[in-house]
PDB file of C-alpha atoms in Angstrom:
ATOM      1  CA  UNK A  77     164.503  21.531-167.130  1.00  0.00           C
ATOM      2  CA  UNK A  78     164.385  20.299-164.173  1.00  0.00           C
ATOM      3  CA  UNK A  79     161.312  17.829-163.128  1.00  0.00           C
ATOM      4  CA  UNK A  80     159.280  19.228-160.224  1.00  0.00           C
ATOM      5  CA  UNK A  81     156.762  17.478-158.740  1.00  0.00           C
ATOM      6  CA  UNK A  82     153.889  18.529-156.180  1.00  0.00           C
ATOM      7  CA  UNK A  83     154.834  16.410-153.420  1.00  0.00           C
ATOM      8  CA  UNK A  84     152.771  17.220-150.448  1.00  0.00           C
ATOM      9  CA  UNK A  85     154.671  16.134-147.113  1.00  0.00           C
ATOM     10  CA  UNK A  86     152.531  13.537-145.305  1.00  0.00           C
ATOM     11  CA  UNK A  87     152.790  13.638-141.602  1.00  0.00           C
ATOM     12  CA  UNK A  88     155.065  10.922-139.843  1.00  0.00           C
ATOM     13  CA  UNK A  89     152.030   9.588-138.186  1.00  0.00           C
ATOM     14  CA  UNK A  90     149.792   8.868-141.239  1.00  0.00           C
ATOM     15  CA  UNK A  91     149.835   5.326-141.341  1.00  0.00           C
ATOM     16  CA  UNK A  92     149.144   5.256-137.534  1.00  0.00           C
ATOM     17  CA  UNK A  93     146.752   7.725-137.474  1.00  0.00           C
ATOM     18  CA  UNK A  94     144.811   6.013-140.076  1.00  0.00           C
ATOM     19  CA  UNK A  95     144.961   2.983-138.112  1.00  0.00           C
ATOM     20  CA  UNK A  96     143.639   4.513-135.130  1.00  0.00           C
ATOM     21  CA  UNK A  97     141.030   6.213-136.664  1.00  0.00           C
ATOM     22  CA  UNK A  98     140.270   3.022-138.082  1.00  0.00           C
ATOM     23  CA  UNK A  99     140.725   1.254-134.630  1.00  0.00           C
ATOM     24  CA  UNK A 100     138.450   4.235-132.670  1.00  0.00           C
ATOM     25  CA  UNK A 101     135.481   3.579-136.367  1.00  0.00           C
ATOM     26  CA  UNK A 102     135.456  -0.382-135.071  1.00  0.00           C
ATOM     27  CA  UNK A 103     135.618   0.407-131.523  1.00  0.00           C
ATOM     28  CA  UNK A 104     132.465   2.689-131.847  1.00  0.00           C
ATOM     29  CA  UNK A 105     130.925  -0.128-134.430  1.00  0.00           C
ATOM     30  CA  UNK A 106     131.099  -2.572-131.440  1.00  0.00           C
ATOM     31  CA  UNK A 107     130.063  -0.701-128.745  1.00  0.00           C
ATOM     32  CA  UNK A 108     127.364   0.917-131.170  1.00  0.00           C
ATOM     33  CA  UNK A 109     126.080  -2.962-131.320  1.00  0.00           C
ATOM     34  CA  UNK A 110     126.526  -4.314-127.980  1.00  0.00           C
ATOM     35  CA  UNK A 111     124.525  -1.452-126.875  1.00  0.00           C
ATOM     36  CA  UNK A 112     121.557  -2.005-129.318  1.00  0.00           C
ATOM     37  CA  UNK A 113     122.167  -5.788-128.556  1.00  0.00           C
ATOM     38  CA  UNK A 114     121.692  -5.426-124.795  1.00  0.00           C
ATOM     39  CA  UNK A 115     118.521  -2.607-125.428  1.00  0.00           C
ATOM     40  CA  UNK A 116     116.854  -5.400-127.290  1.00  0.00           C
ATOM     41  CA  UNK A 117     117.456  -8.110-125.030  1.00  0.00           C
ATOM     42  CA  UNK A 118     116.132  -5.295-121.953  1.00  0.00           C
ATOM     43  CA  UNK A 119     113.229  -4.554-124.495  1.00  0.00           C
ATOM     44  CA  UNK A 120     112.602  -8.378-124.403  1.00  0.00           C
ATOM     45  CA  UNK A 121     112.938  -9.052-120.811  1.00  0.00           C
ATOM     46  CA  UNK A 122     110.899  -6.101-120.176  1.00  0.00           C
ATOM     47  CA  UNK A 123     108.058  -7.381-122.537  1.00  0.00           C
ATOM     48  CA  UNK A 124     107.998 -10.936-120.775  1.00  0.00           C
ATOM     49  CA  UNK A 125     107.935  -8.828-117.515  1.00  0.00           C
ATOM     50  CA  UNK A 126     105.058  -6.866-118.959  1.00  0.00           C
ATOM     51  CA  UNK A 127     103.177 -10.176-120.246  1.00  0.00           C
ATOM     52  CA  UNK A 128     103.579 -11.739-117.089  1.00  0.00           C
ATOM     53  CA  UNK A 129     102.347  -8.860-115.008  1.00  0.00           C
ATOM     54  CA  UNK A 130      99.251  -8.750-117.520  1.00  0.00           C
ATOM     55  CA  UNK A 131      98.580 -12.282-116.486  1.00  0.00           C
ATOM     56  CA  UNK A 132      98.858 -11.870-112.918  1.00  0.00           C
ATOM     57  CA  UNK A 133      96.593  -8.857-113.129  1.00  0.00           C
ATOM     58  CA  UNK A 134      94.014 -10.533-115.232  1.00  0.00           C
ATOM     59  CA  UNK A 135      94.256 -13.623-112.535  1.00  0.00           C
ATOM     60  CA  UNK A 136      94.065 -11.416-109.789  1.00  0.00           C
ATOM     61  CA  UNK A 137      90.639  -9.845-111.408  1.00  0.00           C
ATOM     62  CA  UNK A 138      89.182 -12.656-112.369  1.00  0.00           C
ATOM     63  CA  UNK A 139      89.821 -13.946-108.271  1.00  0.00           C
ATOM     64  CA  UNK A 140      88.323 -10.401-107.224  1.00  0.00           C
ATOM     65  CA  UNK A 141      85.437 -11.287-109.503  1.00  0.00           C
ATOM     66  CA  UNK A 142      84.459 -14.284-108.371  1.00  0.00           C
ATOM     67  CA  UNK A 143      85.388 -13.105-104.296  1.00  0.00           C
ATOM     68  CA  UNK A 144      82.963  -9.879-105.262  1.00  0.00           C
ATOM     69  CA  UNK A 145      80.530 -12.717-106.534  1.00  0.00           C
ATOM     70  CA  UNK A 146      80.637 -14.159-103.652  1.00  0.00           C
ATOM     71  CA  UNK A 147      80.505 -11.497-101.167  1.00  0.00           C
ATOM     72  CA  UNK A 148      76.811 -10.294-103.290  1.00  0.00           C
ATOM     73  CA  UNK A 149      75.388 -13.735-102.840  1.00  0.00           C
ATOM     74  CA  UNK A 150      76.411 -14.088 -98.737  1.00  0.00           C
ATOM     75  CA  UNK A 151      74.948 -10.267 -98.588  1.00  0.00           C
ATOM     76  CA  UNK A 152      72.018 -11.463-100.348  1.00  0.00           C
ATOM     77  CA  UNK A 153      71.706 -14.232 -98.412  1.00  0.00           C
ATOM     78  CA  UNK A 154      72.551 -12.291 -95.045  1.00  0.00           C
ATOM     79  CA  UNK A 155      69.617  -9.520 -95.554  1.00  0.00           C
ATOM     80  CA  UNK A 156      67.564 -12.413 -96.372  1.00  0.00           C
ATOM     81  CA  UNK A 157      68.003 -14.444 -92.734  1.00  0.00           C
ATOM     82  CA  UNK A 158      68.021 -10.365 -91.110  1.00  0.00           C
ATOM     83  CA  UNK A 159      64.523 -10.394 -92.968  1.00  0.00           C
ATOM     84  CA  UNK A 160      62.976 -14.076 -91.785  1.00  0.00           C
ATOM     85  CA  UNK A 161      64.465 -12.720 -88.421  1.00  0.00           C
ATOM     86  CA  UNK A 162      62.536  -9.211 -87.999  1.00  0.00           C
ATOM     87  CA  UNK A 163      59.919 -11.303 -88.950  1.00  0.00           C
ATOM     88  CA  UNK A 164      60.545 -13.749 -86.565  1.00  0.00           C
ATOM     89  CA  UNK A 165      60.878 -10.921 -83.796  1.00  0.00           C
ATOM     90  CA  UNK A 166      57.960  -8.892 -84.326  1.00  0.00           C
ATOM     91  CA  UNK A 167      56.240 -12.316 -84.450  1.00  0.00           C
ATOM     92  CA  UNK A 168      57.387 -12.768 -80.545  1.00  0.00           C
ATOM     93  CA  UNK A 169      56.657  -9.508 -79.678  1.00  0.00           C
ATOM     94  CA  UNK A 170      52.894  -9.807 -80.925  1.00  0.00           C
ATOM     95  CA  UNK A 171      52.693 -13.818 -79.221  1.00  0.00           C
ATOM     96  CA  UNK A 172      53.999 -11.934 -75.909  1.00  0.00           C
ATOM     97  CA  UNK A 173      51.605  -8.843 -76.078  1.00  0.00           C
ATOM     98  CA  UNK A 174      48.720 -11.668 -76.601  1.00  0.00           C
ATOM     99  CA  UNK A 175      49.673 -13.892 -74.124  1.00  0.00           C
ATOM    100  CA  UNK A 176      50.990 -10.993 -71.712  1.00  0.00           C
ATOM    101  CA  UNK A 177      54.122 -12.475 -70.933  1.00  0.00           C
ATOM    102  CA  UNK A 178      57.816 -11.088 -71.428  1.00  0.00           C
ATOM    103  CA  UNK A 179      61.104 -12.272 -71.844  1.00  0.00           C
ATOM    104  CA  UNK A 180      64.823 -11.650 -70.450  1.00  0.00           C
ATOM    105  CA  UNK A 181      68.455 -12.836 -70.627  1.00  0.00           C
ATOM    106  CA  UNK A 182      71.103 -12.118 -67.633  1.00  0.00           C
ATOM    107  CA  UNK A 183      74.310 -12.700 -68.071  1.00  0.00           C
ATOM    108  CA  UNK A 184      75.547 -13.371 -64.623  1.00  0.00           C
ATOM    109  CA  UNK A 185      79.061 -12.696 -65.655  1.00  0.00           C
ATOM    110  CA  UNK A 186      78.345  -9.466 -66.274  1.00  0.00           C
ATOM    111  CA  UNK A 187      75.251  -9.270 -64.314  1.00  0.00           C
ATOM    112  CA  UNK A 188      73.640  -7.196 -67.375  1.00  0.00           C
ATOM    113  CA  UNK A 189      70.108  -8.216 -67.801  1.00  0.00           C
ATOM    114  CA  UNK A 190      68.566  -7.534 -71.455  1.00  0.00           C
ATOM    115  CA  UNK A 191      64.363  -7.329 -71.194  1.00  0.00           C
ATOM    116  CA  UNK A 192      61.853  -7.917 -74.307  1.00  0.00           C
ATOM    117  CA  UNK A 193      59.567  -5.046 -75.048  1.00  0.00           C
ATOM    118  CA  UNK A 194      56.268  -6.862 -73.341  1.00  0.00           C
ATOM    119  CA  UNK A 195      58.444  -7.220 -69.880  1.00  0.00           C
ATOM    120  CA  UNK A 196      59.303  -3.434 -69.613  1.00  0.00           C
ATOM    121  CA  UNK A 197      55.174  -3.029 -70.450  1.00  0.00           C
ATOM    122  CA  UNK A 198      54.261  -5.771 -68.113  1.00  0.00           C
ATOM    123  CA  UNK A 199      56.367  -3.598 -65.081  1.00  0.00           C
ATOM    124  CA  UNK A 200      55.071  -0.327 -66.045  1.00  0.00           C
ATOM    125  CA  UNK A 201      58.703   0.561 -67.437  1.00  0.00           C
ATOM    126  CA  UNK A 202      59.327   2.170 -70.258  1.00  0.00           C
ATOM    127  CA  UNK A 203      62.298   0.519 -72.854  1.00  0.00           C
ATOM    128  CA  UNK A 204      64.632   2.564 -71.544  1.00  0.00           C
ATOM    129  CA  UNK A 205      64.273   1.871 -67.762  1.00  0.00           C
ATOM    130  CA  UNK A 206      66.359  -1.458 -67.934  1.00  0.00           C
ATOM    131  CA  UNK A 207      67.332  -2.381 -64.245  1.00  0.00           C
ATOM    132  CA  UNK A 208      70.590  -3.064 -65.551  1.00  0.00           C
ATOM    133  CA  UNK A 209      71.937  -5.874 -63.085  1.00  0.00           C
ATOM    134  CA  UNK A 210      70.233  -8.504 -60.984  1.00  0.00           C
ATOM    135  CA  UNK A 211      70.814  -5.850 -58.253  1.00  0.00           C
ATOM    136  CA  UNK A 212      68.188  -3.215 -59.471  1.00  0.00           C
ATOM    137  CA  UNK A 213      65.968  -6.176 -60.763  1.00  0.00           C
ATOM    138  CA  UNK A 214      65.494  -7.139 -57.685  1.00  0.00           C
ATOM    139  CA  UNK A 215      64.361  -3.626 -56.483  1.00  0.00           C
ATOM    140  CA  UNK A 216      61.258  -3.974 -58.610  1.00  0.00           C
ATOM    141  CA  UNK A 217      60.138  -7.026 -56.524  1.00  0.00           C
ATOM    142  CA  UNK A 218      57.502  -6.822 -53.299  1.00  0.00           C
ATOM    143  CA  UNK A 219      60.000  -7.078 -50.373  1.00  0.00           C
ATOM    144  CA  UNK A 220      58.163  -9.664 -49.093  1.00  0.00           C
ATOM    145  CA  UNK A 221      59.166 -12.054 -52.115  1.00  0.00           C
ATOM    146  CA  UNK A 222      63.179 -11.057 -52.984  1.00  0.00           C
ATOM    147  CA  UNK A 223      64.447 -13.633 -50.640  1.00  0.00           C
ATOM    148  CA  UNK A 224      62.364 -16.179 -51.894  1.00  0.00           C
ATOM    149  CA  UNK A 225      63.096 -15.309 -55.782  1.00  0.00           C
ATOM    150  CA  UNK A 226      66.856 -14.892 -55.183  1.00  0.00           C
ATOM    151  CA  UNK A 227      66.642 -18.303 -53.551  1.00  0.00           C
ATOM    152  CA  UNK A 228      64.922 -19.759 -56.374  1.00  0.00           C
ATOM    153  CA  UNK A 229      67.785 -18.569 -58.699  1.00  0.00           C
ATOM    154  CA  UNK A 230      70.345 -19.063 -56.852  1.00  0.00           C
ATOM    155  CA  UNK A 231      69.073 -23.259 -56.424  1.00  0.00           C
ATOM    156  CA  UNK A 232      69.185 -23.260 -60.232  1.00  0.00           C
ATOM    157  CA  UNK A 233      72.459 -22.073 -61.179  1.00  0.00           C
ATOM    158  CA  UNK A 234      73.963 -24.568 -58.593  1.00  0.00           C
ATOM    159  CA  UNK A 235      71.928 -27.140 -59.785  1.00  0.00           C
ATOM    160  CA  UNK A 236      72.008 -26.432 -63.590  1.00  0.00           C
ATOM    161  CA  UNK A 237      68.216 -26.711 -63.738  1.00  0.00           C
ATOM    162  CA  UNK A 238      65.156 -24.881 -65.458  1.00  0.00           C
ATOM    163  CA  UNK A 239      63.167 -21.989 -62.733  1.00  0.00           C
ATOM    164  CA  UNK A 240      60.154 -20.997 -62.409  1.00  0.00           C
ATOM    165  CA  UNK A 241      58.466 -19.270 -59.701  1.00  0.00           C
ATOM    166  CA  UNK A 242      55.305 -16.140 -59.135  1.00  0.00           C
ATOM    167  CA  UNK A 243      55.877 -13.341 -57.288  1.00  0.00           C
ATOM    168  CA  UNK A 244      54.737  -9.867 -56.934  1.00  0.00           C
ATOM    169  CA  UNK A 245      56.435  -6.802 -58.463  1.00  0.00           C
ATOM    170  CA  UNK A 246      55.506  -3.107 -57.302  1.00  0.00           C
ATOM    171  CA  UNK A 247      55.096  -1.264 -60.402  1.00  0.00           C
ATOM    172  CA  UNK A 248      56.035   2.509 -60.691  1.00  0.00           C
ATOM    173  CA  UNK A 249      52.594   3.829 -59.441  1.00  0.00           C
ATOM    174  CA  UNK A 250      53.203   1.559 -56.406  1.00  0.00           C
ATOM    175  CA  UNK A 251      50.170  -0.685 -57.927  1.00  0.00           C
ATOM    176  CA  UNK A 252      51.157  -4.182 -56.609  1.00  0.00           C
ATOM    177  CA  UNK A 253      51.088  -7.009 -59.768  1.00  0.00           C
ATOM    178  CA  UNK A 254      51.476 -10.743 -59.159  1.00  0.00           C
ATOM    179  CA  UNK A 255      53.562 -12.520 -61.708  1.00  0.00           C
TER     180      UNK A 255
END
């Protein structure tokens, strides 16, 4: 009889399919492990990124710390002086009600005058009635005396020295006072 055998027909491209299969397995193998390769070296450059920014942000609060430290004391130490100098003021105020005498400041730049509490009492103003330049300052003096007072002023600005001079005022109730 005759001698059959099963003899499936392989394909004319077995060996090369095989071998490209093979070739496309090894292909995906290496990319497969240069891609976890370069995700673990990210992962570690991202770590040293993150330690280093966890560095700088505990240097950076321990700076903001000792700044905010700082900042406590020189409040601390600024509402102190503000305190030794209310108490300074309202000392002033209470030596110039005593000894009936006032205070002011012109700043003939400007020609803004600034007047302690005792001088607006002392010409029957009230705190609010500041003659505001030299100008209206001078309306508050007897007219018999202006010349003599802006003279007077005048002598020590050009000469850089001390003045000191009495005159009269007219107060608001047209009471004459001599300063």
């Amino acid at each position: 009889p005759p001698l059959h055998k099963n003899v499936r027909a392989r394909p004319k491209n077995h060996r090369s399919q095989g071998s490209v299969q093979h070739r496309l397995a090894a292909v995906v193998f290496w990319t497969s492990a240069y891609i976890l390769m370069e995700r673990r070296r990210a992962e570690e450059e991202l770590e040293e990124s993150y330690q280093a920014l966890e560095g700088r942000v505990a240097e950076r609060t321990a700076q903001l710390a000792r700044t905010n430290k700082e900042l406590v004391e020189e409040v601390a130490e600024r509402r102190k002086a503000e305190g030794v100098i209310r108490k300074r003021d309202q000392q002033l105020l209470e030596a110039q009600q005593i000894a009936q005498m006032g205070n002011w400041e012109w700043d003939f730049r400007t020609s803004s005058l600034t007047w302690s509490e005792e001088l607006h009492r002392i010409y029957g103003l009230r705190p609010d009635e500041i003659p505001e330049s030299f100008q209206n300052f001078l309306v508050h003096l007897h007219p018999d005396d202006q010349k003599a007072v802006q003279e007077k002023i005048q002598r020590a600005f050009r000469e850089k020295v001390p003045f000191s001079f009495d005159h009269r005022i007219i107060l608001p109730d047209g009471t004459i006072r001599t300063l």
